[in-house]
PDB file of C-alpha atoms in Angstrom:
ATOM      1  CA  MET A 131    -274.490-161.878  13.569  1.00  0.00           C
ATOM      2  CA  PHE A 132    -270.914-161.213  12.482  1.00  0.00           C
ATOM      3  CA  LEU A 133    -269.469-157.710  12.035  1.00  0.00           C
ATOM      4  CA  GLY A 134    -265.851-156.763  11.497  1.00  0.00           C
ATOM      5  CA  ILE A 135    -264.239-153.394  12.158  1.00  0.00           C
ATOM      6  CA  ASN A 136    -260.559-152.896  11.270  1.00  0.00           C
ATOM      7  CA  THR A 137    -258.771-149.657  12.123  1.00  0.00           C
ATOM      8  CA  PHE A 138    -255.026-149.753  11.353  1.00  0.00           C
ATOM      9  CA  SER A 139    -253.757-152.742  13.368  1.00  0.00           C
ATOM     10  CA  GLN A 140    -256.853-153.053  15.561  1.00  0.00           C
ATOM     11  CA  GLU A 141    -259.404-155.667  14.642  1.00  0.00           C
ATOM     12  CA  VAL A 142    -262.859-156.003  16.207  1.00  0.00           C
ATOM     13  CA  LYS A 143    -265.230-158.847  15.378  1.00  0.00           C
ATOM     14  CA  VAL A 144    -268.735-159.455  16.710  1.00  0.00           C
ATOM     15  CA  ASP A 145    -269.900-163.040  17.098  1.00  0.00           C
ATOM     16  CA  SER A 146    -273.169-163.498  19.004  1.00  0.00           C
ATOM     17  CA  THR A 147    -272.407-167.218  19.550  1.00  0.00           C
ATOM     18  CA  LEU A 148    -269.408-166.600  21.867  1.00  0.00           C
ATOM     19  CA  ARG A 149    -269.818-168.214  25.298  1.00  0.00           C
ATOM     20  CA  PHE A 150    -267.359-168.118  28.221  1.00  0.00           C
ATOM     21  CA  ASP A 151    -267.968-168.760  31.910  1.00  0.00           C
ATOM     22  CA  SER A 152    -265.023-166.794  33.334  1.00  0.00           C
ATOM     23  CA  THR A 153    -262.278-164.246  32.711  1.00  0.00           C
ATOM     24  CA  ASN A 154    -258.749-165.498  32.223  1.00  0.00           C
ATOM     25  CA  ILE A 155    -256.341-163.037  30.615  1.00  0.00           C
ATOM     26  CA  VAL A 156    -252.598-163.839  30.489  1.00  0.00           C
ATOM     27  CA  ILE A 157    -250.486-160.684  30.787  1.00  0.00           C
ATOM     28  CA  LYS A 158    -246.732-160.606  30.166  1.00  0.00           C
ATOM     29  CA  ASP A 159    -244.888-157.443  31.114  1.00  0.00           C
ATOM     30  CA  PHE A 160    -241.214-156.565  31.669  1.00  0.00           C
ATOM     31  CA  ASP A 161    -240.346-159.147  34.284  1.00  0.00           C
ATOM     32  CA  SER A 162    -243.396-161.310  34.940  1.00  0.00           C
ATOM     33  CA  THR A 163    -246.307-163.284  33.554  1.00  0.00           C
ATOM     34  CA  TYR A 164    -249.589-163.369  35.448  1.00  0.00           C
ATOM     35  CA  ARG A 165    -253.311-163.868  34.940  1.00  0.00           C
ATOM     36  CA  ALA A 166    -256.157-161.402  35.414  1.00  0.00           C
ATOM     37  CA  TYR A 167    -259.539-162.743  36.518  1.00  0.00           C
ATOM     38  CA  THR A 168    -261.360-159.668  37.895  1.00  0.00           C
ATOM     39  CA  SER A 169    -263.646-157.346  35.903  1.00  0.00           C
ATOM     40  CA  PHE A 170    -265.661-154.230  36.766  1.00  0.00           C
ATOM     41  CA  ASP A 171    -267.349-151.400  34.877  1.00  0.00           C
ATOM     42  CA  ASN A 172    -267.877-147.667  35.337  1.00  0.00           C
ATOM     43  CA  GLN A 173    -271.417-148.030  36.770  1.00  0.00           C
ATOM     44  CA  LYS A 174    -272.937-145.469  34.398  1.00  0.00           C
ATOM     45  CA  SER A 175    -275.926-146.032  32.147  1.00  0.00           C
ATOM     46  CA  ASP A 176    -274.758-143.524  29.508  1.00  0.00           C
ATOM     47  CA  SER A 177    -271.305-145.018  28.963  1.00  0.00           C
ATOM     48  CA  LEU A 178    -269.615-148.353  29.423  1.00  0.00           C
ATOM     49  CA  ILE A 179    -265.965-149.091  30.116  1.00  0.00           C
ATOM     50  CA  VAL A 180    -265.110-152.570  31.404  1.00  0.00           C
ATOM     51  CA  THR A 181    -261.777-152.951  33.171  1.00  0.00           C
ATOM     52  CA  ILE A 182    -260.000-156.293  33.537  1.00  0.00           C
ATOM     53  CA  GLY A 183    -257.140-156.566  36.017  1.00  0.00           C
ATOM     54  CA  ASN A 184    -255.758-158.391  38.992  1.00  0.00           C
ATOM     55  CA  HIS A 185    -255.497-157.757  42.716  1.00  0.00           C
ATOM     56  CA  GLY A 186    -252.279-156.303  44.052  1.00  0.00           C
ATOM     57  CA  LEU A 187    -250.340-153.106  44.463  1.00  0.00           C
ATOM     58  CA  SER A 188    -249.553-152.590  40.772  1.00  0.00           C
ATOM     59  CA  GLY A 189    -250.038-154.165  37.386  1.00  0.00           C
ATOM     60  CA  VAL A 190    -251.595-153.850  33.952  1.00  0.00           C
ATOM     61  CA  LEU A 191    -255.244-152.973  33.285  1.00  0.00           C
ATOM     62  CA  VAL A 192    -256.981-153.873  30.033  1.00  0.00           C
ATOM     63  CA  LYS A 193    -259.947-151.582  29.377  1.00  0.00           C
ATOM     64  CA  LEU A 194    -262.724-152.361  26.927  1.00  0.00           C
ATOM     65  CA  ASN A 195    -264.385-149.129  25.881  1.00  0.00           C
ATOM     66  CA  PHE A 196    -267.887-149.385  24.363  1.00  0.00           C
ATOM     67  CA  ASN A 197    -268.711-145.644  24.398  1.00  0.00           C
ATOM     68  CA  GLU A 198    -268.601-145.015  20.622  1.00  0.00           C
ATOM     69  CA  TYR A 199    -267.308-148.209  19.074  1.00  0.00           C
ATOM     70  CA  PRO A 200    -265.588-151.168  20.723  1.00  0.00           C
ATOM     71  CA  LYS A 201    -261.904-150.605  21.368  1.00  0.00           C
ATOM     72  CA  LEU A 202    -259.184-151.730  23.759  1.00  0.00           C
ATOM     73  CA  GLU A 203    -257.042-149.511  25.961  1.00  0.00           C
ATOM     74  CA  LEU A 204    -254.063-150.506  28.102  1.00  0.00           C
ATOM     75  CA  PHE A 205    -252.893-148.921  31.364  1.00  0.00           C
ATOM     76  CA  LEU A 206    -250.191-149.436  33.956  1.00  0.00           C
ATOM     77  CA  TRP A 207    -251.590-148.873  37.450  1.00  0.00           C
ATOM     78  CA  SER A 208    -250.164-148.541  40.921  1.00  0.00           C
ATOM     79  CA  ASP A 209    -251.644-147.919  44.365  1.00  0.00           C
ATOM     80  CA  THR A 210    -248.720-145.600  45.128  1.00  0.00           C
ATOM     81  CA  ASN A 211    -249.407-142.904  42.473  1.00  0.00           C
ATOM     82  CA  GLU A 212    -246.010-143.473  40.877  1.00  0.00           C
ATOM     83  CA  PHE A 213    -246.909-142.042  37.452  1.00  0.00           C
ATOM     84  CA  SER A 214    -246.296-138.313  37.913  1.00  0.00           C
ATOM     85  CA  GLY A 215    -248.572-138.304  40.952  1.00  0.00           C
ATOM     86  CA  LYS A 216    -251.276-140.417  39.298  1.00  0.00           C
ATOM     87  CA  ASN A 217    -252.136-144.052  39.835  1.00  0.00           C
ATOM     88  CA  THR A 218    -252.499-144.901  36.120  1.00  0.00           C
ATOM     89  CA  MET A 219    -250.550-144.311  32.927  1.00  0.00           C
ATOM     90  CA  LYS A 220    -252.017-145.046  29.493  1.00  0.00           C
ATOM     91  CA  ILE A 221    -249.844-147.259  27.306  1.00  0.00           C
ATOM     92  CA  ALA A 222    -250.165-147.128  23.521  1.00  0.00           C
ATOM     93  CA  ILE A 223    -251.225-150.403  21.933  1.00  0.00           C
ATOM     94  CA  ASP A 224    -249.280-151.495  18.854  1.00  0.00           C
ATOM     95  CA  GLU A 225    -251.856-154.056  17.742  1.00  0.00           C
ATOM     96  CA  TYR A 226    -254.828-155.976  19.084  1.00  0.00           C
ATOM     97  CA  SER A 227    -257.754-158.149  18.166  1.00  0.00           C
ATOM     98  CA  LEU A 228    -261.063-158.154  20.008  1.00  0.00           C
ATOM     99  CA  GLU A 229    -263.866-160.627  19.463  1.00  0.00           C
ATOM    100  CA  ILE A 230    -267.078-159.869  21.396  1.00  0.00           C
ATOM    101  CA  ASN A 231    -270.632-161.207  21.599  1.00  0.00           C
ATOM    102  CA  SER A 232    -272.311-157.802  20.913  1.00  0.00           C
ATOM    103  CA  THR A 233    -271.625-154.071  20.700  1.00  0.00           C
ATOM    104  CA  LYS A 234    -274.611-152.750  22.674  1.00  0.00           C
ATOM    105  CA  PHE A 235    -275.072-153.568  26.343  1.00  0.00           C
ATOM    106  CA  GLN A 236    -277.379-152.553  29.190  1.00  0.00           C
ATOM    107  CA  ARG A 237    -277.207-153.119  32.936  1.00  0.00           C
ATOM    108  CA  GLY A 238    -277.432-156.861  33.632  1.00  0.00           C
ATOM    109  CA  ASP A 239    -276.239-157.937  30.163  1.00  0.00           C
ATOM    110  CA  THR A 240    -273.281-160.290  29.886  1.00  0.00           C
ATOM    111  CA  ILE A 241    -270.272-159.262  27.806  1.00  0.00           C
ATOM    112  CA  MET A 242    -268.097-162.121  26.570  1.00  0.00           C
ATOM    113  CA  GLY A 243    -265.126-162.179  24.266  1.00  0.00           C
ATOM    114  CA  ARG A 244    -261.512-162.886  23.395  1.00  0.00           C
ATOM    115  CA  ILE A 245    -258.641-160.433  23.277  1.00  0.00           C
ATOM    116  CA  LYS A 246    -255.068-160.552  22.101  1.00  0.00           C
ATOM    117  CA  GLY A 247    -252.551-157.763  21.692  1.00  0.00           C
ATOM    118  CA  LYS A 248    -249.307-156.062  22.540  1.00  0.00           C
ATOM    119  CA  SER A 249    -248.224-152.580  23.510  1.00  0.00           C
ATOM    120  CA  GLU A 250    -245.793-150.342  21.744  1.00  0.00           C
ATOM    121  CA  ILE A 251    -242.197-150.577  22.983  1.00  0.00           C
ATOM    122  CA  ILE A 252    -241.872-149.265  26.547  1.00  0.00           C
ATOM    123  CA  SER A 253    -238.539-148.040  27.919  1.00  0.00           C
ATOM    124  CA  ASN A 254    -237.525-148.167  31.551  1.00  0.00           C
ATOM    125  CA  SER A 255    -234.246-148.095  33.450  1.00  0.00           C
ATOM    126  CA  PHE A 256    -233.737-151.832  32.762  1.00  0.00           C
ATOM    127  CA  GLY A 257    -234.310-151.690  29.003  1.00  0.00           C
ATOM    128  CA  ASN A 258    -237.095-151.911  26.442  1.00  0.00           C
ATOM    129  CA  TYR A 259    -240.076-154.257  26.569  1.00  0.00           C
ATOM    130  CA  GLN A 260    -243.635-154.796  25.364  1.00  0.00           C
ATOM    131  CA  ILE A 261    -246.718-155.802  27.304  1.00  0.00           C
ATOM    132  CA  GLU A 262    -248.503-158.760  25.731  1.00  0.00           C
ATOM    133  CA  PHE A 263    -251.987-159.951  26.670  1.00  0.00           C
ATOM    134  CA  GLN A 264    -254.399-162.619  25.489  1.00  0.00           C
ATOM    135  CA  GLY A 265    -257.321-164.631  26.743  1.00  0.00           C
ATOM    136  CA  GLN A 266    -261.047-164.643  27.268  1.00  0.00           C
ATOM    137  CA  PHE A 267    -263.387-162.560  29.410  1.00  0.00           C
ATOM    138  CA  ARG A 268    -266.906-162.602  30.807  1.00  0.00           C
ATOM    139  CA  HIS A 269    -268.436-159.602  32.574  1.00  0.00           C
ATOM    140  CA  ILE A 270    -271.942-158.729  33.794  1.00  0.00           C
ATOM    141  CA  VAL A 271    -272.734-155.025  33.300  1.00  0.00           C
ATOM    142  CA  GLY A 272    -273.257-153.308  36.662  1.00  0.00           C
ATOM    143  CA  LYS A 273    -271.330-155.878  38.698  1.00  0.00           C
ATOM    144  CA  ILE A 274    -267.818-156.502  39.944  1.00  0.00           C
ATOM    145  CA  LEU A 275    -266.658-160.070  39.302  1.00  0.00           C
ATOM    146  CA  LYS A 276    -263.685-160.606  41.573  1.00  0.00           C
ATOM    147  CA  LYS A 277    -261.282-163.468  42.218  1.00  0.00           C
ATOM    148  CA  ARG A 278    -257.535-163.956  42.676  1.00  0.00           C
ATOM    149  CA  GLU A 279    -256.975-167.521  41.465  1.00  0.00           C
ATOM    150  CA  ALA A 280    -258.448-169.597  38.639  1.00  0.00           C
ATOM    151  CA  ASP A 281    -259.811-172.293  40.949  1.00  0.00           C
ATOM    152  CA  GLN A 282    -261.682-169.852  43.220  1.00  0.00           C
ATOM    153  CA  ASN A 283    -265.348-168.953  42.804  1.00  0.00           C
ATOM    154  CA  TYR A 284    -266.189-165.391  41.813  1.00  0.00           C
ATOM    155  CA  ILE A 285    -267.271-162.891  44.411  1.00  0.00           C
ATOM    156  CA  ILE A 286    -270.003-160.932  42.612  1.00  0.00           C
ATOM    157  CA  ILE A 287    -270.686-157.429  43.912  1.00  0.00           C
ATOM    158  CA  ASP A 288    -273.583-155.221  42.755  1.00  0.00           C
ATOM    159  CA  ASN A 289    -272.502-151.689  41.858  1.00  0.00           C
TER     160      ASN A 289
END
């Protein structure tokens, strides 16, 4: 099955033959490049949002939202509530591509895909920059798949 959805500069393709055994997303922000390996979802049967990020005190979260149609969202997050008293701030995405193995998922299903994109220009006290991200992901609906380094095994937690 192959289905393409293109909205402005967002492209979504469905390819049921995609197969990946782990998550490995490269994220470049203002002053660093790092990899995200951890994924978790919102634990609800009536909606599905998968979040991919990394362990630490702050960073970038890539959210895959399957509520109406597949789309990507990008957030800055911090444990210290630095965004006007909140721990997240949504960042507009300039362009992205998303290739996934399906568009409908239930608890226990495996979501796999590739993503690539960049944010709109972000200004801070040091200048202007864009967040860029690309890589592959694998997530099991209803679980947390957690690891810090590529060579570690996943810790899988039931939600």
